[in-house]
PDB file of C-alpha atoms and ligand atoms in Angstrom:
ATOM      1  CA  UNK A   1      25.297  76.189 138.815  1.00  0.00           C
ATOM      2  CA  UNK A   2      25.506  72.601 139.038  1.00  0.00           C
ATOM      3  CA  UNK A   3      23.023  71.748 142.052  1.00  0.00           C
ATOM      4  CA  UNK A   4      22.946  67.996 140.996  1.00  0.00           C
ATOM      5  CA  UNK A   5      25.591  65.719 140.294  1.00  0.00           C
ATOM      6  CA  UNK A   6      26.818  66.507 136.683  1.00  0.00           C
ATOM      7  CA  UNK A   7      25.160  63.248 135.070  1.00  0.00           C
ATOM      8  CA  UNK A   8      21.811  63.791 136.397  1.00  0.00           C
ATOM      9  CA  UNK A   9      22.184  67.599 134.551  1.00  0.00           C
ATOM     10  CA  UNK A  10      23.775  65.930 131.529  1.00  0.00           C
ATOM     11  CA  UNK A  11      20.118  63.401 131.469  1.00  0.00           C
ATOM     12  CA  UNK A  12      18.485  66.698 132.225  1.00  0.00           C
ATOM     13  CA  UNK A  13      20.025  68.472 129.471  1.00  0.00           C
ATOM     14  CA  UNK A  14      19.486  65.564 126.885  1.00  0.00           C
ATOM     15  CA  UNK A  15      15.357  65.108 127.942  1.00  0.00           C
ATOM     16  CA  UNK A  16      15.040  68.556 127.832  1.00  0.00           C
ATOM     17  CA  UNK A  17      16.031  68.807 123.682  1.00  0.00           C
ATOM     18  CA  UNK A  18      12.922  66.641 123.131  1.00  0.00           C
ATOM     19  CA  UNK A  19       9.762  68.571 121.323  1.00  0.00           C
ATOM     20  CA  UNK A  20       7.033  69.195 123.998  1.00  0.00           C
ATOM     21  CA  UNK A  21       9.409  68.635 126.765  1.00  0.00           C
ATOM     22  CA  UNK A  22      10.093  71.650 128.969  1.00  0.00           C
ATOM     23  CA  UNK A  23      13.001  72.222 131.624  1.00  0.00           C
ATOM     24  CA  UNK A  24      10.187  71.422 134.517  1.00  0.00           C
ATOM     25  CA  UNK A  25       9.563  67.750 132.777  1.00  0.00           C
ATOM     26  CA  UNK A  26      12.657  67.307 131.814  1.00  0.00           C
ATOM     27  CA  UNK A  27      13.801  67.043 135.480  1.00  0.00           C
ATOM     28  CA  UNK A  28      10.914  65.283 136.312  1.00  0.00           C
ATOM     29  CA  UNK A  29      11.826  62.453 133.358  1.00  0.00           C
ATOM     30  CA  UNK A  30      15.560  62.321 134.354  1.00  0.00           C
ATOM     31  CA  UNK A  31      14.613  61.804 138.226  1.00  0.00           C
ATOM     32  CA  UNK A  32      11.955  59.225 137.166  1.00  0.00           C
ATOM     33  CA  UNK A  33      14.531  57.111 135.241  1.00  0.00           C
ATOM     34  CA  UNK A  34      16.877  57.460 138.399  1.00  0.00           C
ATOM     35  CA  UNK A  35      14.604  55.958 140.469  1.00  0.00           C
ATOM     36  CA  UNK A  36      13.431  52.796 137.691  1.00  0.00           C
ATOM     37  CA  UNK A  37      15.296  49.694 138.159  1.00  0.00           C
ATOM     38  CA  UNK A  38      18.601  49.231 136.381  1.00  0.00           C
ATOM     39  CA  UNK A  39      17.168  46.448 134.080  1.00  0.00           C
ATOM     40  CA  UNK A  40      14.446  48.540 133.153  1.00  0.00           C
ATOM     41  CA  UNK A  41      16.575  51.700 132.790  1.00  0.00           C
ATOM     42  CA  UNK A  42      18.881  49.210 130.137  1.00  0.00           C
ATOM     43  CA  UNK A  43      15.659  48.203 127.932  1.00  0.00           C
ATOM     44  CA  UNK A  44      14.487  51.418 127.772  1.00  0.00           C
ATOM     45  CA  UNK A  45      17.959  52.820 126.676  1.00  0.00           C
ATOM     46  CA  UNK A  46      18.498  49.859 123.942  1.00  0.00           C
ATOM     47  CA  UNK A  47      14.714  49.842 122.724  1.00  0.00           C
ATOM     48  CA  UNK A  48      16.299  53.531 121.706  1.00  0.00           C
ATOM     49  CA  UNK A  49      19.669  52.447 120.505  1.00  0.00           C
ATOM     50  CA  UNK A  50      17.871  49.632 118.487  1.00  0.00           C
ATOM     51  CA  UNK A  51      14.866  51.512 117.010  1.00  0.00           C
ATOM     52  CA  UNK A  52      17.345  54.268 115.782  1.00  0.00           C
ATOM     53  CA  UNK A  53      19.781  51.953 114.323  1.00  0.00           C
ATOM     54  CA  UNK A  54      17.375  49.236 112.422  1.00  0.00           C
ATOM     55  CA  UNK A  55      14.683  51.699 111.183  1.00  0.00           C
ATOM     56  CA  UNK A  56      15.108  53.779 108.540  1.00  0.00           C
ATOM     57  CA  UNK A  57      13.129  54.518 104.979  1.00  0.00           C
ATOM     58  CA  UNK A  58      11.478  52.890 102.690  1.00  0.00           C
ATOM     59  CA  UNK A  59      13.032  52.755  99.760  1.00  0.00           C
ATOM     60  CA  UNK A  60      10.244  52.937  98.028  1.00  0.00           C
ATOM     61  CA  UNK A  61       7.748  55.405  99.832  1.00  0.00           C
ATOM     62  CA  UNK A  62       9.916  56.704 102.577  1.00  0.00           C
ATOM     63  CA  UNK A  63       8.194  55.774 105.432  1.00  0.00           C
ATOM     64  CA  UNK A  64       9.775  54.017 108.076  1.00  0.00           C
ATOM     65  CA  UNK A  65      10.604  50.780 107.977  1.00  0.00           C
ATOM     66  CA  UNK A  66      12.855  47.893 109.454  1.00  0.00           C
ATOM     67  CA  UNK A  67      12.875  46.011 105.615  1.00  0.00           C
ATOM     68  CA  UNK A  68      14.009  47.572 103.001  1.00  0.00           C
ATOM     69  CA  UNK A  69      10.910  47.628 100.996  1.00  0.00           C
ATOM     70  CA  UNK A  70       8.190  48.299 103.550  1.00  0.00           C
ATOM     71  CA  UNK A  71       4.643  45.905 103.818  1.00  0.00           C
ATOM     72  CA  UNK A  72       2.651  48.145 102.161  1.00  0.00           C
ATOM     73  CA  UNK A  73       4.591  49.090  99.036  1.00  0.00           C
ATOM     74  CA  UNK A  74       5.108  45.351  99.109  1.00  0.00           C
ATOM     75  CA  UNK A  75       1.577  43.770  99.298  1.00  0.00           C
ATOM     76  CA  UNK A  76      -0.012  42.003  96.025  1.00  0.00           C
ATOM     77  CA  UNK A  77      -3.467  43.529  97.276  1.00  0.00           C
ATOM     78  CA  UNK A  78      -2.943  46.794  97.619  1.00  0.00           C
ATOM     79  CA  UNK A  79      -3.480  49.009  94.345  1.00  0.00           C
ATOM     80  CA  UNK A  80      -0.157  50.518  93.153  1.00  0.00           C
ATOM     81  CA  UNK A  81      -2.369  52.878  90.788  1.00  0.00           C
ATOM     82  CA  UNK A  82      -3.130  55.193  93.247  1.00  0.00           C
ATOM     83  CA  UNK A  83      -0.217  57.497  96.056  1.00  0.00           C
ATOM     84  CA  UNK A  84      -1.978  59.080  98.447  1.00  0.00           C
ATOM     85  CA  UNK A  85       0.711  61.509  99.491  1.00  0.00           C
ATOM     86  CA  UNK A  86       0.971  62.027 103.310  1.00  0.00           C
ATOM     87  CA  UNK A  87       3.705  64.427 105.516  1.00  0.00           C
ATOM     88  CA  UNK A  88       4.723  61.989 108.274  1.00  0.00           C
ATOM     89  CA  UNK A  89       4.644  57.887 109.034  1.00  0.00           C
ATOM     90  CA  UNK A  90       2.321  58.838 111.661  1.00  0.00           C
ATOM     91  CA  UNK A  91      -0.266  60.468 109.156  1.00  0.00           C
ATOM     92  CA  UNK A  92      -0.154  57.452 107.042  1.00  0.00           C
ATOM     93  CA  UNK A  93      -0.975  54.971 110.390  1.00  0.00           C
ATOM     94  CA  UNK A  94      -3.820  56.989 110.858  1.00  0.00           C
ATOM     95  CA  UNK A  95      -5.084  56.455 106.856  1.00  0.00           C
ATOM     96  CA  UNK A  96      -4.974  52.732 107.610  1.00  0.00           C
ATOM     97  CA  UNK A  97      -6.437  52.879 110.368  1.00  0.00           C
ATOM     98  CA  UNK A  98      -9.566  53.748 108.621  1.00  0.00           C
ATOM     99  CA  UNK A  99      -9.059  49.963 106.723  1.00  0.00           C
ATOM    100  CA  UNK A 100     -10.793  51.306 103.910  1.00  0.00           C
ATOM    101  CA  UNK A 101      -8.036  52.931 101.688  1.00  0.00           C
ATOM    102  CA  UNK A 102      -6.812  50.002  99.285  1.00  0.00           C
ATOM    103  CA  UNK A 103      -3.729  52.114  97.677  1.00  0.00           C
ATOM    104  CA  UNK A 104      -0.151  53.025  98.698  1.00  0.00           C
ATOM    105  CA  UNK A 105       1.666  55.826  99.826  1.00  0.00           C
ATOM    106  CA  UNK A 106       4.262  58.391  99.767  1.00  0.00           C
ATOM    107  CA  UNK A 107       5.671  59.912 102.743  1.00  0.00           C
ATOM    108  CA  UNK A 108       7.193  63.159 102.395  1.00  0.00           C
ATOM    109  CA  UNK A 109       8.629  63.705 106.039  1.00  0.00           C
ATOM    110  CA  UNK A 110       7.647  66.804 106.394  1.00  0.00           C
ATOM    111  CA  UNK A 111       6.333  69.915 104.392  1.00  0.00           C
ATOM    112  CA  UNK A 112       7.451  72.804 102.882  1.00  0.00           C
ATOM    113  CA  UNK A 113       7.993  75.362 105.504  1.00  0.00           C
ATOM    114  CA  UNK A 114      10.208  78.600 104.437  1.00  0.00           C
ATOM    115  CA  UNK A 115       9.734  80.456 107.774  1.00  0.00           C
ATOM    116  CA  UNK A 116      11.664  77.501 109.074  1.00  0.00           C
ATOM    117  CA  UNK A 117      13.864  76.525 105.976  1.00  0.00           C
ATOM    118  CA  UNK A 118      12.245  73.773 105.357  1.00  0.00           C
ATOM    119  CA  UNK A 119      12.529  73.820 101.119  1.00  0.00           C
ATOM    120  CA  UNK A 120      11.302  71.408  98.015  1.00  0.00           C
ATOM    121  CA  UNK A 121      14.796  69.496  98.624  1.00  0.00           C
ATOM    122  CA  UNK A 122      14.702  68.755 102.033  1.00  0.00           C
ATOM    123  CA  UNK A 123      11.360  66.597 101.665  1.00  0.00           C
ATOM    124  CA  UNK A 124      10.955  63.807  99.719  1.00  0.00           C
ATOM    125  CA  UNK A 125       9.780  65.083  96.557  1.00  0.00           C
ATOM    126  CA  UNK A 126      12.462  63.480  94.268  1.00  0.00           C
ATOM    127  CA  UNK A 127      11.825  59.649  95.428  1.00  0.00           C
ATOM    128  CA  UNK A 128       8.283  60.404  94.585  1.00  0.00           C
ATOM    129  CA  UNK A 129       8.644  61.935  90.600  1.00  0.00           C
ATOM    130  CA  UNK A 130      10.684  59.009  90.018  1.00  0.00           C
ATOM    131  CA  UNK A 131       7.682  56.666  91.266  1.00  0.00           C
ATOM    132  CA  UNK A 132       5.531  58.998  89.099  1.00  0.00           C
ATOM    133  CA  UNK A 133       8.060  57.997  86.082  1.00  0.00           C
ATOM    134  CA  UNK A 134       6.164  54.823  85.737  1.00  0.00           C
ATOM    135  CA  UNK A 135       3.164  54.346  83.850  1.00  0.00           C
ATOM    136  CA  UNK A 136       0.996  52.000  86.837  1.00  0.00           C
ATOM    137  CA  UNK A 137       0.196  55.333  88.529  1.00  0.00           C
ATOM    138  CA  UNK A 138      -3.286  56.734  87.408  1.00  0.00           C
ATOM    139  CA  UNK A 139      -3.906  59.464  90.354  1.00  0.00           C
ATOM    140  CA  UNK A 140      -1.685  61.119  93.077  1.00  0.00           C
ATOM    141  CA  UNK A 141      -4.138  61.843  96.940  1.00  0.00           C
ATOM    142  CA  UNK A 142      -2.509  64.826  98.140  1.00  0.00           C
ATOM    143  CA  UNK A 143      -3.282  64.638 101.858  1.00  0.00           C
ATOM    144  CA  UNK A 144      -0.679  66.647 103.489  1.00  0.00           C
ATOM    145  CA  UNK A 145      -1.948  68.651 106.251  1.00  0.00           C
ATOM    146  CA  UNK A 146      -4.447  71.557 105.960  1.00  0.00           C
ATOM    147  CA  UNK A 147      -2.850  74.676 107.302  1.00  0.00           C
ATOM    148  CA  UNK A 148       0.010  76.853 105.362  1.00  0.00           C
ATOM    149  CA  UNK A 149       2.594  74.257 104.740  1.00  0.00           C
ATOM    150  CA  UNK A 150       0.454  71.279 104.085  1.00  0.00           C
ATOM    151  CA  UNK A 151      -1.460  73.735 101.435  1.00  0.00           C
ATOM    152  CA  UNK A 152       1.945  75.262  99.962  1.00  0.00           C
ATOM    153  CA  UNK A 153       3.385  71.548  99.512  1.00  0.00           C
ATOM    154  CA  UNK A 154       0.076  70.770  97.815  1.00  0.00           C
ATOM    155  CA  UNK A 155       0.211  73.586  95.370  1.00  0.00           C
ATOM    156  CA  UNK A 156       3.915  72.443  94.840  1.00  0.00           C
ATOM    157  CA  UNK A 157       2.781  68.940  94.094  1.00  0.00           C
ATOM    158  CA  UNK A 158      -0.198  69.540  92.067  1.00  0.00           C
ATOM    159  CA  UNK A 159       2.157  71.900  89.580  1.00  0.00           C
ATOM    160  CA  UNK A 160       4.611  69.492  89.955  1.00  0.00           C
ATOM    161  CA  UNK A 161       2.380  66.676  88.826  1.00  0.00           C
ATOM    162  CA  UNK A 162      -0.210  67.890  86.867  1.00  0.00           C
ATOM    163  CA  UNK A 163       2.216  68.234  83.891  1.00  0.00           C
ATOM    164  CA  UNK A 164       2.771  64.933  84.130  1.00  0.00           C
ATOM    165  CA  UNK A 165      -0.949  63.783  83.061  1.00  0.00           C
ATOM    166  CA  UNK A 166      -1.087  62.232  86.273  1.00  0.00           C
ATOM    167  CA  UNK A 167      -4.810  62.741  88.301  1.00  0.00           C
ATOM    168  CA  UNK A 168      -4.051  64.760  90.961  1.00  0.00           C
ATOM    169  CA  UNK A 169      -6.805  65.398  93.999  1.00  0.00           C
ATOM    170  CA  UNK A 170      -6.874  67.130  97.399  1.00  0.00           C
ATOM    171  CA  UNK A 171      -8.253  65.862 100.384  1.00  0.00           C
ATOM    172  CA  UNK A 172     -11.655  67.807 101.314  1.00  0.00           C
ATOM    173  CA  UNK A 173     -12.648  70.260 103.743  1.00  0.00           C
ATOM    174  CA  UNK A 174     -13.746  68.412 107.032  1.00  0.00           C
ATOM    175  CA  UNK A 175     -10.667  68.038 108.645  1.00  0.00           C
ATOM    176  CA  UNK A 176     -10.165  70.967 110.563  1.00  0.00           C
ATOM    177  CA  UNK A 177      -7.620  73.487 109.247  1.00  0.00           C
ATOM    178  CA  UNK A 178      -3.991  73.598 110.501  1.00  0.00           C
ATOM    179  CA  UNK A 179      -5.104  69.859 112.356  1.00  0.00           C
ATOM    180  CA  UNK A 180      -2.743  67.177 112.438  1.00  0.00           C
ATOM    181  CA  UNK A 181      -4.309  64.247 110.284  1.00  0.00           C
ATOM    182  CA  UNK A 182      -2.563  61.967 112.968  1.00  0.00           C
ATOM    183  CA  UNK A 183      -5.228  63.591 115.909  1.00  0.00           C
ATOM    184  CA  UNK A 184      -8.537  63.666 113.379  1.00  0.00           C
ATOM    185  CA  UNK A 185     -10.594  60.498 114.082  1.00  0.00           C
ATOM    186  CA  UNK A 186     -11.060  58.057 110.973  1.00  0.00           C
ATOM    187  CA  UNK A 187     -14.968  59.118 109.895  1.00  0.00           C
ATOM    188  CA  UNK A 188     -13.767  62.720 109.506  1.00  0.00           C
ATOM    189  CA  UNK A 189     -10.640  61.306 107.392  1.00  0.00           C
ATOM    190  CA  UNK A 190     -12.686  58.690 105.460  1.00  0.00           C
ATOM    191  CA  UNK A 191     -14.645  61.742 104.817  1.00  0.00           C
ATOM    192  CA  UNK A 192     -11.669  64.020 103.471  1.00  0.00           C
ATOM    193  CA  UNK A 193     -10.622  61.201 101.422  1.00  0.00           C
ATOM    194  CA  UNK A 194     -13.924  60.416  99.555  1.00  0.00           C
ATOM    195  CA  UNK A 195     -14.765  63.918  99.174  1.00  0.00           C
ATOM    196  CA  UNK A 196     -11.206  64.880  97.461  1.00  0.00           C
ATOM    197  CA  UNK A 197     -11.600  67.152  94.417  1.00  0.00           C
ATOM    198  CA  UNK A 198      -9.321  66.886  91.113  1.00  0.00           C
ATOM    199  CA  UNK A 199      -6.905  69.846  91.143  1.00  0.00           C
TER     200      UNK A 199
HETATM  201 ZN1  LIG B   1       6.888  51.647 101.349  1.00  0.00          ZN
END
């Protein structure tokens, strides 16, 4: 039953397919933008618009990026010799963060999940063999996320890799398993990442 006008259930509807964001706040995030001021309302609905249609990946390490090669990947000073391998943008924000990893990245966007369908082609495994074609890269820093998928993409990528006589390590122990590297505060990753052991 419709008990609001049909727009407000339409905003409803829309909030309500975000992640984290049950029926209860969804009505509580539709009536909150009814109530904003119409200019704010507008910026809030073209930072959204513009954000979706100027960003997109790198094409070099597939994070995301409004250039088309992003800083990172571009930067003299960073050592190309070394990928540390992360699952999301936000994982590799929290690496630099830390200000104390010199090397690049790779961002798979996501991690192999079968229980959700989630397979070796639907990340982004091929962008990163072709980076592994050329000779600059001495060792791949597989920091996906400990916990099932993070640890099944890892075995993936070491087998993947190894072949290749390309280094490959694994972040250590110290971030808690199944944690999201974006939530782990930086001593615990500087930690993982200078305690990684060759695979
Ligand atoms: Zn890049």
């Amino acid at each position: 039953m419709d008990y609001y006008s049909s727009y407000i259930t339409k905003l409803i509807e829309e909030f309500s397919r975000l992640p984290g964001i049950g029926s209860k706040n969804a009505q509580r995030l539709a009536f909150h933008v009814l109530n904003m001021p119409k200019e704010q309302v507008k910026h809030l609905a073209d930072a959204i618009v513009s954000a979706k249609e100027n960003v997109h990946y790198c094409s070099c390490c597939c994070t995301l990026t409004d250039k088309d090669i992003c800083p990172i990947c571009a930067s003299e000073k960073r050592d190309h010799s070394t990928i540390m391998v992360v699952e999301t943008s936000r994982d590799l924000a929290a690496y630099e963060r830390t200000n104390q990893y010199d090397g690049v990245y790779h961002v798979l966007q996501g991690a192999i999940d079968p229980m959700k369908g989630v397979g070796v082609a639907d990340i982004r495994l091929k962008e990163l063999v072709k980076r592994l074609e050329s000779d600059e890269v001495k060792e791949v820093i597989v920091a996906t996320n400990l916990g099932v998928e993070g640890d099944a993409t890892a075995l993936y990528l070491r087998n993947l890799i190894k072949p290749l006589g390309v280094k490959v390590s694994r972040i250590a122990s110290g971030v808690p398993v199944g944690g999201d590297l974006e939530y782990i505060d930086e001593v615990t990753l500087l930690r993982a990442l200078n305690g990684r052991v060759e695979q």
